[in-house]
């Protein structure tokens, strides 16, 4: 009966999501990728499974493949601006990464952090400084020390470029 | 003769913090449902 078939499929998907959740928590991204693919085979329009797949690919350093997937499945990746921009950033496509971030109207904490890093790579140290001041003021997480280090790098580069322009 | 030594600024240390934010979406609605089913069948079966 087709009804039974449908519920069996639903059940396998639910079970797979339980596994996927566990692999995500344990950082087992190679196994997570397999489960995400299994879900997508059963139900190709599963946005969450697709999102997990992209996250797995990123943690497995397969940035090219992740970006290709995002381009290929635009319907499934319509909300994955952060992941897309991160892949572009890691592939050194910094201008493209910035353009992706700027497609989002209201940046969340992840996009702000990434935008600051992209601006640093693009040597827009002034804009990076403004970003970090905003992030540091509004963020309370475990990465405060590392963020201060990044801020110091921005300030150092800013002073460096000021010295250069004054000399020339 | 090698050219005279010249001091160059060291490239400052810079961390990739954004990678820490590359995480799975919340799977609660999908997994809770599955867990509920598993529990239910555990009680009845």
Short mmCIF file of C-alpha atoms in Angstrom, two decimals:
data_model
loop_
_atom_site.label_atom_id
_atom_site.label_comp_id
_atom_site.label_asym_id
_atom_site.label_seq_id
_atom_site.Cartn_x
_atom_site.Cartn_y
_atom_site.Cartn_z
CA UNK A 1 0.00 0.00 0.00
CA UNK A 2 1.27 3.42 -0.91
CA UNK A 3 0.32 4.89 2.46
CA UNK A 4 2.51 2.36 4.26
CA UNK A 5 5.33 3.05 1.88
CA UNK A 6 5.10 6.76 2.60
CA UNK A 7 5.18 6.27 6.36
CA UNK A 8 8.13 3.87 6.09
CA UNK A 9 10.00 6.50 4.15
CA UNK A 10 9.09 9.14 6.70
CA UNK A 11 10.32 6.90 9.48
CA UNK A 12 13.66 6.25 7.77
CA UNK A 13 14.12 9.98 7.32
CA UNK A 14 13.36 10.69 10.98
CA UNK A 15 15.75 7.96 12.10
CA UNK A 16 18.42 9.33 9.78
CA UNK A 17 17.97 12.80 11.26
CA UNK A 18 18.55 11.39 14.74
CA UNK A 19 21.84 9.90 13.51
CA UNK A 20 22.74 13.11 11.74
CA UNK A 21 22.12 15.13 14.88
CA UNK A 22 24.45 12.85 16.84
CA UNK A 23 27.23 13.01 14.24
CA UNK A 24 26.94 16.78 14.22
CA UNK A 25 27.31 16.96 17.99
CA UNK A 26 30.32 14.63 17.92
CA UNK A 27 31.95 16.42 15.00
CA UNK A 28 31.88 13.25 12.88
CA UNK A 29 31.39 15.06 9.62
CA UNK A 30 32.45 12.24 7.27
CA UNK A 31 29.74 9.99 8.69
CA UNK A 32 27.33 12.91 8.83
CA UNK A 33 27.85 13.53 5.14
CA UNK A 34 26.82 9.96 4.33
CA UNK A 35 23.64 10.23 6.38
CA UNK A 36 22.76 13.61 4.86
CA UNK A 37 23.19 12.10 1.40
CA UNK A 38 20.99 9.19 2.39
CA UNK A 39 18.21 11.57 3.45
CA UNK A 40 18.55 13.55 0.23
CA UNK A 41 18.27 10.35 -1.79
CA UNK A 42 15.00 9.51 -0.06
CA UNK A 43 13.71 13.07 -0.19
CA UNK A 44 15.68 15.43 -2.45
CA UNK A 45 13.94 18.58 -1.20
CA UNK A 46 15.04 18.27 2.44
CA UNK A 47 16.48 21.70 3.17
CA UNK A 48 17.86 20.74 6.56
CA UNK A 49 19.67 17.69 5.24
CA UNK A 50 21.12 19.82 2.46
CA UNK A 51 22.25 22.42 4.99
CA UNK A 52 23.93 19.67 7.06
CA UNK A 53 25.60 18.31 3.95
CA UNK A 54 27.13 21.71 3.20
CA UNK A 55 28.30 22.07 6.82
CA UNK A 56 29.91 18.61 6.61
CA UNK A 57 31.68 19.47 3.36
CA UNK A 58 33.04 22.68 4.90
CA UNK A 59 34.40 20.86 7.94
CA UNK A 60 35.96 18.29 5.61
CA UNK A 61 37.64 21.23 3.81
CA UNK A 62 35.78 20.46 0.58
CA UNK A 63 35.02 24.12 -0.10
CA UNK A 64 34.90 23.78 -3.87
CA UNK A 65 32.43 20.92 -3.75
CA UNK A 66 30.28 22.75 -1.20
CA UNK A 67 30.17 25.89 -3.33
CA UNK A 68 29.32 23.87 -6.45
CA UNK A 69 26.45 22.21 -4.57
CA UNK A 70 25.17 25.61 -3.42
CA UNK A 71 25.24 26.91 -7.00
CA UNK A 72 23.63 23.77 -8.40
CA UNK A 73 20.76 23.58 -5.92
CA UNK A 74 19.70 27.19 -5.59
CA UNK A 75 16.28 26.39 -4.18
CA UNK A 76 17.77 24.38 -1.33
CA UNK A 77 20.52 26.89 -0.64
CA UNK A 78 18.52 30.09 -0.81
CA UNK A 79 19.13 30.79 2.89
CA UNK A 80 22.74 29.60 3.08
CA UNK A 81 24.40 32.98 2.60
CA UNK A 82 26.80 32.44 5.47
CA UNK A 83 27.94 29.03 4.25
CA UNK A 84 28.27 30.27 0.67
CA UNK A 85 30.30 33.32 1.68
CA UNK A 86 32.47 31.18 3.96
CA UNK A 87 33.35 28.81 1.08
CA UNK A 88 34.20 31.77 -1.13
CA UNK A 89 36.35 33.21 1.64
CA UNK A 90 38.27 29.95 2.05
CA UNK A 91 38.73 29.72 -1.73
CA UNK A 92 40.19 33.22 -1.63
CA UNK A 93 37.29 34.64 -3.64
CA UNK A 94 37.13 37.54 -1.24
CA UNK A 95 35.26 40.03 -3.40
CA UNK A 96 32.63 37.42 -4.22
CA UNK A 97 32.40 36.53 -0.53
CA UNK A 98 31.77 40.16 0.39
CA UNK A 99 29.11 40.45 -2.32
CA UNK A 100 27.36 37.36 -0.90
CA UNK A 101 27.38 38.81 2.62
CA UNK A 102 26.05 42.11 1.34
CA UNK A 103 23.02 40.37 -0.14
CA UNK A 104 21.75 39.94 3.42
CA UNK A 105 19.93 42.92 4.87
CA UNK A 106 20.28 42.22 8.57
CA UNK A 107 23.57 40.49 9.43
CA UNK A 108 23.51 37.94 12.25
CA UNK A 109 26.54 37.35 14.50
CA UNK A 110 27.99 34.76 12.11
CA UNK A 111 27.81 37.00 9.06
CA UNK A 112 29.29 39.91 11.02
CA UNK A 113 32.26 37.82 12.12
CA UNK A 114 32.82 36.57 8.59
CA UNK A 115 32.42 40.02 7.07
CA UNK A 116 35.10 41.39 9.41
CA UNK A 117 37.47 38.63 8.26
CA UNK A 118 36.69 39.25 4.60
CA UNK A 119 37.28 43.00 5.01
CA UNK A 120 40.63 42.23 6.62
CA UNK A 121 41.62 40.05 3.66
CA UNK A 122 40.54 42.81 1.28
CA UNK A 123 42.71 45.20 3.30
CA UNK A 124 39.71 47.38 4.13
CA UNK A 125 41.13 47.81 7.59
CA UNK A 126 38.99 50.80 8.49
CA UNK A 127 35.77 48.93 7.78
CA UNK A 128 37.13 45.85 9.53
CA UNK A 129 37.85 47.95 12.60
CA UNK A 130 34.29 49.27 12.68
CA UNK A 131 32.97 45.70 12.38
CA UNK A 132 35.12 44.40 15.21
CA UNK A 133 34.18 47.27 17.50
CA UNK A 134 30.52 46.43 16.93
CA UNK A 135 31.06 42.66 17.34
CA UNK A 136 33.12 42.97 20.51
CA UNK A 137 30.61 45.33 22.09
CA UNK A 138 27.68 43.01 21.40
CA UNK A 139 29.17 39.52 21.74
CA UNK A 140 29.85 37.46 24.82
CA UNK A 141 31.19 34.07 23.83
CA UNK A 142 34.28 31.90 24.28
CA UNK A 143 36.25 33.58 21.50
CA UNK A 144 36.84 36.98 23.13
CA UNK A 145 40.64 36.49 23.27
CA UNK A 146 40.94 35.43 19.65
CA UNK A 147 38.73 38.34 18.60
CA UNK A 148 40.94 40.79 20.50
CA UNK A 149 43.89 39.31 18.59
CA UNK A 150 42.10 39.93 15.31
CA UNK A 151 41.30 43.48 16.40
CA UNK A 152 44.96 44.01 17.22
CA UNK A 153 45.90 42.74 13.75
CA UNK A 154 43.47 45.20 12.18
CA UNK A 155 44.83 48.11 14.22
CA UNK A 156 48.42 47.13 13.41
CA UNK A 157 47.68 46.98 9.68
CA UNK A 158 45.82 50.26 9.88
CA UNK A 159 48.80 51.98 11.47
CA UNK A 160 51.05 50.34 8.91
CA UNK A 161 49.00 51.65 5.99
CA UNK A 162 48.81 55.13 7.56
CA UNK A 163 52.59 55.21 7.83
CA UNK A 164 52.87 54.20 4.18
CA UNK A 165 50.43 56.85 2.93
CA UNK A 166 52.16 59.52 5.01
CA UNK A 167 55.52 58.61 3.52
CA UNK A 168 54.24 58.66 -0.07
CA UNK B 1 77.05 40.60 -1.59
CA UNK B 2 73.62 39.99 -0.13
CA UNK B 3 71.54 43.13 0.23
CA UNK B 4 71.54 44.73 3.63
CA UNK B 5 69.09 43.36 6.14
CA UNK B 6 65.94 45.34 6.41
CA UNK B 7 63.31 45.20 9.11
CA UNK B 8 59.88 44.27 7.80
CA UNK B 9 56.74 44.23 9.90
CA UNK B 10 55.65 40.75 10.90
CA UNK B 11 52.30 39.65 9.57
CA UNK B 12 50.00 39.86 12.57
CA UNK B 13 48.31 36.76 13.88
CA UNK B 14 44.73 36.52 12.67
CA UNK B 15 42.21 33.84 13.59
CA UNK B 16 39.42 32.36 11.52
CA UNK B 17 36.60 32.57 14.05
CA UNK B 18 33.82 32.21 11.50
CA UNK B 19 34.60 28.49 11.13
CA UNK B 20 33.36 27.98 14.69
CA UNK B 21 29.95 29.16 13.56
CA UNK B 22 29.62 26.66 10.72
CA UNK B 23 27.16 24.36 12.47
CA UNK B 24 24.19 22.15 11.71
CA UNK B 25 20.78 23.81 11.81
CA UNK B 26 18.49 22.87 14.69
CA UNK B 27 17.24 19.39 13.97
CA UNK B 28 14.90 19.29 16.98
CA UNK B 29 11.62 19.24 15.08
CA UNK B 30 12.82 16.37 12.92
CA UNK B 31 14.56 14.36 15.64
CA UNK B 32 12.07 14.95 18.47
CA UNK B 33 9.38 13.59 16.25
CA UNK B 34 11.45 10.51 15.60
CA UNK B 35 12.36 10.11 19.25
CA UNK B 36 8.67 10.42 20.14
CA UNK B 37 7.83 7.64 17.72
CA UNK B 38 10.59 5.42 19.07
CA UNK B 39 9.38 5.95 22.62
CA UNK B 40 5.79 5.36 21.67
CA UNK B 41 6.59 2.07 20.03
CA UNK B 42 8.73 1.16 23.04
CA UNK B 43 5.77 1.53 25.38
CA UNK B 44 3.25 -0.23 23.19
CA UNK B 45 5.60 -2.93 21.91
#
